[in-house]
């Protein structure tokens, strides 16, 4: 039964990551390859606050989101000056920088050895320890994040983002502050990715830089692209499919090394087929062609 709740918890975390990236990719048209960096910063900041300073979970939760939001905003200032492939390369560079910091700043992050023994969260006097309780908390966060993004994307702000995505020149002609819209979308997406990072760290009780690599950023992007960008349903179905797929391969009793390689082949094949036959994804409104 704990295995089932583990899978549901991981799906919930990737739903949060997919929905947050979807704001940047599917609504603002900013194809980012650094979402795992925000995911990782949130995990490390909250962990260090709890373990180094003794801060309670909820204050560390709020501070980590704030810090990641500020970092995302600062990164967006130079990055949004680039367009298309150059913006992707800028976010790729940021992803590489963050991974290098996490890996090499041993005094702070413990480098490649990671941080072990991360305490379980205490929320309003309730200790979250069991797998079902973690799932309920992450599911609640999914609803909160979904509500926030639904309100944003169905407001004038969301329509302005969609206009920017579809035709930046037209948005400029209508008097929209394009740079401000891009920065705000990048900030919100990064801050919400931190939510998943914080919960991942407290759930796994161990984090190291290998959980927040470029491969992870690509995986999160796959969640959005395969599920479909530009609406709330796509990242949800994308997270379900991509999290369940490796678990289904376990039942084929393949060697772990072969199953890992096969999984990457399947992900790549799915991406190619999606781009060729359905560039908007399974349930998306925004086409990547």
mmCIF file of C-alpha atoms in Angstrom:
data_model
loop_
_atom_site.group_PDB
_atom_site.id
_atom_site.type_symbol
_atom_site.label_atom_id
_atom_site.label_comp_id
_atom_site.label_asym_id
_atom_site.label_seq_id
_atom_site.Cartn_x
_atom_site.Cartn_y
_atom_site.Cartn_z
ATOM 1 C CA UNK A 1 0.000 0.000 0.000
ATOM 2 C CA UNK A 2 2.894 2.365 0.754
ATOM 3 C CA UNK A 3 4.182 1.721 -2.762
ATOM 4 C CA UNK A 4 0.896 2.994 -4.196
ATOM 5 C CA UNK A 5 1.025 6.126 -2.063
ATOM 6 C CA UNK A 6 4.653 6.655 -3.094
ATOM 7 C CA UNK A 7 3.647 6.634 -6.763
ATOM 8 C CA UNK A 8 0.729 8.978 -6.095
ATOM 9 C CA UNK A 9 3.011 11.344 -4.162
ATOM 10 C CA UNK A 10 5.544 11.443 -7.003
ATOM 11 C CA UNK A 11 2.768 12.060 -9.522
ATOM 12 C CA UNK A 12 1.534 14.942 -7.376
ATOM 13 C CA UNK A 13 5.017 16.480 -7.203
ATOM 14 C CA UNK A 14 5.439 16.290 -10.968
ATOM 15 C CA UNK A 15 1.974 17.718 -11.504
ATOM 16 C CA UNK A 16 3.107 20.769 -9.516
ATOM 17 C CA UNK A 17 6.315 20.969 -11.567
ATOM 18 C CA UNK A 18 4.464 20.517 -14.840
ATOM 19 C CA UNK A 19 1.781 23.077 -14.013
ATOM 20 C CA UNK A 20 4.365 25.638 -12.916
ATOM 21 C CA UNK A 21 6.504 25.168 -16.036
ATOM 22 C CA UNK A 22 3.355 25.328 -18.139
ATOM 23 C CA UNK A 23 2.853 28.934 -17.048
ATOM 24 C CA UNK A 24 6.224 29.809 -18.535
ATOM 25 C CA UNK A 25 6.104 27.534 -21.584
ATOM 26 C CA UNK A 26 2.435 27.140 -22.412
ATOM 27 C CA UNK A 27 1.167 30.621 -21.569
ATOM 28 C CA UNK A 28 4.159 32.958 -21.898
ATOM 29 C CA UNK A 29 5.895 30.996 -24.652
ATOM 30 C CA UNK A 30 9.207 30.889 -22.722
ATOM 31 C CA UNK A 31 10.765 27.474 -23.378
ATOM 32 C CA UNK A 32 12.891 26.915 -20.274
ATOM 33 C CA UNK A 33 15.458 24.236 -19.501
ATOM 34 C CA UNK A 34 16.236 25.294 -15.946
ATOM 35 C CA UNK A 35 13.124 24.235 -14.057
ATOM 36 C CA UNK A 36 15.024 21.537 -12.188
ATOM 37 C CA UNK A 37 17.336 24.288 -10.922
ATOM 38 C CA UNK A 38 14.404 26.040 -9.208
ATOM 39 C CA UNK A 39 13.188 22.637 -8.009
ATOM 40 C CA UNK A 40 16.622 21.996 -6.478
ATOM 41 C CA UNK A 41 17.120 25.442 -4.977
ATOM 42 C CA UNK A 42 13.794 25.134 -3.172
ATOM 43 C CA UNK A 43 14.802 21.722 -1.816
ATOM 44 C CA UNK A 44 18.224 22.872 -0.624
ATOM 45 C CA UNK A 45 17.143 26.226 0.830
ATOM 46 C CA UNK A 46 14.329 24.735 2.907
ATOM 47 C CA UNK A 47 16.545 21.854 4.047
ATOM 48 C CA UNK A 48 19.406 24.132 5.079
ATOM 49 C CA UNK A 49 17.056 26.476 6.912
ATOM 50 C CA UNK A 50 15.577 23.605 8.902
ATOM 51 C CA UNK A 51 18.829 21.746 9.602
ATOM 52 C CA UNK A 52 21.302 24.621 9.983
ATOM 53 C CA UNK A 53 19.160 27.242 11.731
ATOM 54 C CA UNK A 54 16.502 25.104 13.402
ATOM 55 C CA UNK A 55 13.708 27.009 11.694
ATOM 56 C CA UNK A 56 10.289 25.351 11.657
ATOM 57 C CA UNK A 57 8.961 23.801 8.463
ATOM 58 C CA UNK A 58 6.311 26.386 7.555
ATOM 59 C CA UNK A 59 8.581 29.470 7.892
ATOM 60 C CA UNK A 60 11.327 27.681 5.939
ATOM 61 C CA UNK A 61 8.700 26.743 3.330
ATOM 62 C CA UNK A 62 7.708 30.379 2.847
ATOM 63 C CA UNK A 63 11.288 31.713 2.846
ATOM 64 C CA UNK A 64 12.440 29.112 0.309
ATOM 65 C CA UNK A 65 9.621 30.041 -2.080
ATOM 66 C CA UNK A 66 10.474 33.716 -1.681
ATOM 67 C CA UNK A 67 14.188 33.153 -2.312
ATOM 68 C CA UNK A 68 13.567 31.036 -5.395
ATOM 69 C CA UNK A 69 11.138 33.646 -6.718
ATOM 70 C CA UNK A 70 13.773 36.364 -6.300
ATOM 71 C CA UNK A 71 16.414 34.221 -8.013
ATOM 72 C CA UNK A 72 14.034 33.455 -10.887
ATOM 73 C CA UNK A 73 13.303 37.147 -11.304
ATOM 74 C CA UNK A 74 17.005 38.055 -11.299
ATOM 75 C CA UNK A 75 17.715 35.367 -13.884
ATOM 76 C CA UNK A 76 14.854 36.598 -16.056
ATOM 77 C CA UNK A 77 16.283 40.128 -16.297
ATOM 78 C CA UNK A 78 19.105 39.215 -18.691
ATOM 79 C CA UNK A 79 17.489 36.069 -20.106
ATOM 80 C CA UNK A 80 14.338 37.594 -21.587
ATOM 81 C CA UNK A 81 16.446 39.862 -23.765
ATOM 82 C CA UNK A 82 17.061 36.725 -25.831
ATOM 83 C CA UNK A 83 14.485 35.138 -28.092
ATOM 84 C CA UNK A 84 13.778 31.618 -29.249
ATOM 85 C CA UNK A 85 16.754 29.269 -29.176
ATOM 86 C CA UNK A 86 18.939 31.865 -27.472
ATOM 87 C CA UNK A 87 16.548 32.045 -24.511
ATOM 88 C CA UNK A 88 16.671 28.242 -24.262
ATOM 89 C CA UNK A 89 20.475 28.389 -24.215
ATOM 90 C CA UNK A 90 20.404 31.066 -21.500
ATOM 91 C CA UNK A 91 18.237 28.877 -19.259
ATOM 92 C CA UNK A 92 20.446 25.899 -20.070
ATOM 93 C CA UNK A 93 23.440 27.893 -18.849
ATOM 94 C CA UNK A 94 21.660 28.765 -15.607
ATOM 95 C CA UNK A 95 20.804 25.096 -15.074
ATOM 96 C CA UNK A 96 24.482 24.180 -15.492
ATOM 97 C CA UNK A 97 25.569 26.918 -13.064
ATOM 98 C CA UNK A 98 23.156 25.824 -10.333
ATOM 99 C CA UNK A 99 24.145 22.179 -10.686
ATOM 100 C CA UNK A 100 27.829 23.151 -10.422
ATOM 101 C CA UNK A 101 27.145 25.193 -7.268
ATOM 102 C CA UNK A 102 25.211 22.355 -5.636
ATOM 103 C CA UNK A 103 27.907 19.868 -6.593
ATOM 104 C CA UNK A 104 31.013 21.879 -5.692
ATOM 105 C CA UNK A 105 30.016 24.065 -2.713
ATOM 106 C CA UNK A 106 30.730 21.240 -0.303
ATOM 107 C CA UNK A 107 30.799 23.404 2.839
ATOM 108 C CA UNK A 108 27.190 24.446 2.273
ATOM 109 C CA UNK A 109 25.514 21.669 0.290
ATOM 110 C CA UNK A 110 27.792 18.728 1.166
ATOM 111 C CA UNK A 111 28.470 18.471 -2.560
ATOM 112 C CA UNK A 112 28.106 15.078 -4.241
ATOM 113 C CA UNK A 113 27.527 13.386 -0.877
ATOM 114 C CA UNK A 114 24.189 15.105 -0.458
ATOM 115 C CA UNK A 115 22.285 15.872 2.724
ATOM 116 C CA UNK A 116 20.984 12.930 4.709
ATOM 117 C CA UNK A 117 18.466 12.788 7.519
ATOM 118 C CA UNK A 118 16.219 15.647 6.474
ATOM 119 C CA UNK A 119 13.535 15.853 9.191
ATOM 120 C CA UNK A 120 9.919 15.147 8.432
ATOM 121 C CA UNK A 121 7.740 18.262 8.268
ATOM 122 C CA UNK A 122 5.714 19.399 11.235
ATOM 123 C CA UNK A 123 2.635 21.299 10.065
ATOM 124 C CA UNK A 124 0.603 23.029 12.773
ATOM 125 C CA UNK A 125 1.705 20.462 15.322
ATOM 126 C CA UNK A 126 0.987 17.490 13.066
ATOM 127 C CA UNK A 127 4.015 15.352 12.204
ATOM 128 C CA UNK A 128 3.847 14.229 8.563
ATOM 129 C CA UNK A 129 5.523 10.828 8.558
ATOM 130 C CA UNK A 130 3.498 8.145 6.827
ATOM 131 C CA UNK A 131 3.183 7.735 3.056
ATOM 132 C CA UNK A 132 -0.589 8.419 3.057
ATOM 133 C CA UNK A 133 -0.099 11.648 5.001
ATOM 134 C CA UNK A 134 2.589 12.832 2.574
ATOM 135 C CA UNK A 135 0.285 12.094 -0.323
ATOM 136 C CA UNK A 136 -2.566 14.051 1.266
ATOM 137 C CA UNK A 137 -0.283 17.053 1.874
ATOM 138 C CA UNK A 138 1.115 16.999 -1.676
ATOM 139 C CA UNK A 139 -2.387 16.546 -3.086
ATOM 140 C CA UNK A 140 -3.528 19.583 -1.100
ATOM 141 C CA UNK A 141 -0.610 21.543 -2.554
ATOM 142 C CA UNK A 142 -1.610 20.399 -6.045
ATOM 143 C CA UNK A 143 -5.062 21.892 -5.498
ATOM 144 C CA UNK A 144 -3.607 25.119 -4.101
ATOM 145 C CA UNK A 145 -1.141 25.507 -6.987
ATOM 146 C CA UNK A 146 -3.856 24.612 -9.500
ATOM 147 C CA UNK A 147 -6.206 27.182 -7.988
ATOM 148 C CA UNK A 148 -3.540 29.907 -8.098
ATOM 149 C CA UNK A 149 -2.649 29.142 -11.705
ATOM 150 C CA UNK A 150 -6.288 28.813 -12.752
ATOM 151 C CA UNK A 151 -7.059 32.246 -11.338
ATOM 152 C CA UNK A 152 -3.984 33.720 -13.010
ATOM 153 C CA UNK A 153 -4.523 32.164 -16.425
ATOM 154 C CA UNK A 154 -8.245 33.024 -16.507
ATOM 155 C CA UNK A 155 -7.630 36.648 -15.606
ATOM 156 C CA UNK A 156 -6.626 39.585 -17.813
ATOM 157 C CA UNK A 157 -3.048 38.744 -16.841
ATOM 158 C CA UNK A 158 -3.386 35.237 -18.316
ATOM 159 C CA UNK A 159 -4.937 36.575 -21.503
ATOM 160 C CA UNK A 160 -2.069 39.053 -21.808
ATOM 161 C CA UNK A 161 0.406 36.177 -21.478
ATOM 162 C CA UNK A 162 -1.416 34.223 -24.192
ATOM 163 C CA UNK A 163 -1.351 37.268 -26.463
ATOM 164 C CA UNK A 164 2.373 37.633 -25.827
ATOM 165 C CA UNK A 165 2.920 33.970 -26.640
ATOM 166 C CA UNK A 166 0.953 34.085 -29.880
ATOM 167 C CA UNK A 167 2.273 37.381 -31.237
ATOM 168 C CA UNK A 168 4.752 39.448 -29.261
ATOM 169 C CA UNK A 169 4.669 42.277 -31.793
ATOM 170 C CA UNK A 170 0.893 42.549 -31.540
ATOM 171 C CA UNK A 171 1.113 42.556 -27.742
ATOM 172 C CA UNK A 172 3.598 45.426 -27.920
ATOM 173 C CA UNK A 173 1.325 47.297 -30.306
ATOM 174 C CA UNK A 174 -1.519 46.943 -27.791
ATOM 175 C CA UNK A 175 0.626 48.630 -25.151
ATOM 176 C CA UNK A 176 1.490 45.537 -23.101
ATOM 177 C CA UNK A 177 4.682 45.639 -21.074
ATOM 178 C CA UNK A 178 6.183 42.526 -22.612
ATOM 179 C CA UNK A 179 9.297 42.393 -20.459
ATOM 180 C CA UNK A 180 7.301 42.729 -17.250
ATOM 181 C CA UNK A 181 4.925 39.955 -18.320
ATOM 182 C CA UNK A 182 7.794 37.599 -19.143
ATOM 183 C CA UNK A 183 9.599 38.318 -15.893
ATOM 184 C CA UNK A 184 6.492 37.812 -13.791
ATOM 185 C CA UNK A 185 5.669 34.502 -15.511
ATOM 186 C CA UNK A 186 9.235 33.277 -14.997
ATOM 187 C CA UNK A 187 9.147 34.374 -11.346
ATOM 188 C CA UNK A 188 5.845 32.639 -10.578
ATOM 189 C CA UNK A 189 6.889 29.452 -12.403
ATOM 190 C CA UNK A 190 10.161 29.291 -10.461
ATOM 191 C CA UNK A 191 8.534 30.006 -7.097
ATOM 192 C CA UNK A 192 5.919 27.280 -7.615
ATOM 193 C CA UNK A 193 8.617 24.796 -8.666
ATOM 194 C CA UNK A 194 10.172 25.429 -5.238
ATOM 195 C CA UNK A 195 6.986 24.068 -3.634
ATOM 196 C CA UNK A 196 7.654 20.679 -5.220
ATOM 197 C CA UNK A 197 11.326 20.854 -4.240
ATOM 198 C CA UNK A 198 10.548 21.524 -0.591
ATOM 199 C CA UNK A 199 8.128 18.620 -0.379
ATOM 200 C CA UNK A 200 10.470 16.316 -2.297
ATOM 201 C CA UNK A 201 13.304 16.987 0.162
ATOM 202 C CA UNK A 202 11.156 16.357 3.231
ATOM 203 C CA UNK A 203 9.588 13.269 1.649
ATOM 204 C CA UNK A 204 12.828 11.633 0.473
ATOM 205 C CA UNK A 205 14.800 12.678 3.606
ATOM 206 C CA UNK A 206 17.843 12.879 1.321
ATOM 207 C CA UNK A 207 18.847 15.191 -1.508
ATOM 208 C CA UNK A 208 21.927 15.428 -3.691
ATOM 209 C CA UNK A 209 22.719 17.318 -6.916
ATOM 210 C CA UNK A 210 21.912 14.342 -9.162
ATOM 211 C CA UNK A 211 18.200 14.869 -8.498
ATOM 212 C CA UNK A 212 18.321 18.329 -10.089
ATOM 213 C CA UNK A 213 20.225 17.888 -13.334
ATOM 214 C CA UNK A 214 19.547 18.921 -16.919
ATOM 215 C CA UNK A 215 17.974 15.489 -17.449
ATOM 216 C CA UNK A 216 15.421 16.380 -14.778
ATOM 217 C CA UNK A 217 14.657 19.696 -16.485
ATOM 218 C CA UNK A 218 14.133 17.837 -19.759
ATOM 219 C CA UNK A 219 11.890 15.324 -18.003
ATOM 220 C CA UNK A 220 9.725 18.130 -16.573
ATOM 221 C CA UNK A 221 9.557 19.716 -20.029
ATOM 222 C CA UNK A 222 8.456 16.322 -21.406
ATOM 223 C CA UNK A 223 5.604 16.329 -18.886
ATOM 224 C CA UNK A 224 4.366 19.597 -20.388
ATOM 225 C CA UNK A 225 5.005 18.779 -24.051
ATOM 226 C CA UNK A 226 3.562 15.253 -24.028
ATOM 227 C CA UNK A 227 0.576 16.141 -21.853
ATOM 228 C CA UNK A 228 -0.006 19.395 -23.698
ATOM 229 C CA UNK A 229 0.764 23.028 -22.961
ATOM 230 C CA UNK A 230 -1.542 26.001 -22.713
ATOM 231 C CA UNK A 231 -4.147 24.552 -20.348
ATOM 232 C CA UNK A 232 -4.350 22.961 -16.908
ATOM 233 C CA UNK A 233 -5.163 19.407 -17.996
ATOM 234 C CA UNK A 234 -2.109 18.710 -20.144
ATOM 235 C CA UNK A 235 0.605 18.726 -17.448
ATOM 236 C CA UNK A 236 -1.575 16.565 -15.210
ATOM 237 C CA UNK A 237 -1.963 13.797 -17.795
ATOM 238 C CA UNK A 238 1.685 14.204 -18.780
ATOM 239 C CA UNK A 239 2.826 13.691 -15.182
ATOM 240 C CA UNK A 240 0.637 10.618 -14.790
ATOM 241 C CA UNK A 241 1.960 9.014 -17.984
ATOM 242 C CA UNK A 242 5.642 9.738 -17.449
ATOM 243 C CA UNK A 243 5.734 8.824 -13.756
ATOM 244 C CA UNK A 244 3.820 5.575 -14.289
ATOM 245 C CA UNK A 245 5.855 4.449 -17.302
ATOM 246 C CA UNK A 246 9.032 3.457 -15.394
ATOM 247 C CA UNK A 247 6.911 1.656 -12.826
ATOM 248 C CA UNK A 248 5.241 -0.375 -15.554
ATOM 249 C CA UNK A 249 8.663 -1.392 -16.873
ATOM 250 C CA UNK A 250 9.453 -2.874 -13.449
ATOM 251 C CA UNK A 251 6.831 -5.540 -14.015
ATOM 252 C CA UNK A 252 8.734 -6.730 -17.118
ATOM 253 C CA UNK A 253 11.567 -7.775 -14.768
ATOM 254 C CA UNK A 254 14.274 -6.131 -16.870
ATOM 255 C CA UNK A 255 17.738 -5.400 -15.448
ATOM 256 C CA UNK A 256 17.837 -1.902 -13.959
ATOM 257 C CA UNK A 257 20.515 -0.650 -16.358
ATOM 258 C CA UNK A 258 18.594 -1.856 -19.408
ATOM 259 C CA UNK A 259 15.273 -0.509 -18.099
ATOM 260 C CA UNK A 260 16.823 2.933 -17.528
ATOM 261 C CA UNK A 261 18.148 3.053 -21.088
ATOM 262 C CA UNK A 262 14.860 1.785 -22.480
ATOM 263 C CA UNK A 263 13.004 4.472 -20.550
ATOM 264 C CA UNK A 264 15.151 7.195 -22.128
ATOM 265 C CA UNK A 265 14.542 5.702 -25.575
ATOM 266 C CA UNK A 266 10.792 5.674 -24.981
ATOM 267 C CA UNK A 267 10.818 9.282 -23.742
ATOM 268 C CA UNK A 268 12.779 10.369 -26.804
ATOM 269 C CA UNK A 269 10.521 8.421 -29.157
ATOM 270 C CA UNK A 270 7.413 9.920 -27.562
ATOM 271 C CA UNK A 271 8.852 13.423 -27.965
ATOM 272 C CA UNK A 272 9.665 12.832 -31.650
ATOM 273 C CA UNK A 273 6.238 11.374 -32.372
ATOM 274 C CA UNK A 274 4.505 14.213 -30.537
ATOM 275 C CA UNK A 275 6.442 16.854 -32.422
ATOM 276 C CA UNK A 276 5.712 15.108 -35.713
ATOM 277 C CA UNK A 277 2.051 14.183 -35.350
ATOM 278 C CA UNK A 278 0.669 16.247 -32.459
ATOM 279 C CA UNK A 279 2.890 19.224 -31.580
ATOM 280 C CA UNK A 280 0.244 20.540 -29.184
ATOM 281 C CA UNK A 281 0.519 17.392 -27.013
ATOM 282 C CA UNK A 282 -2.286 15.112 -25.954
ATOM 283 C CA UNK A 283 -4.541 17.779 -24.453
ATOM 284 C CA UNK A 284 -2.711 21.025 -25.221
ATOM 285 C CA UNK A 285 -3.783 24.249 -26.842
ATOM 286 C CA UNK A 286 -0.331 25.599 -27.665
ATOM 287 C CA UNK A 287 1.546 24.028 -30.569
ATOM 288 C CA UNK A 288 5.333 23.725 -30.497
ATOM 289 C CA UNK A 289 5.706 23.460 -34.255
#
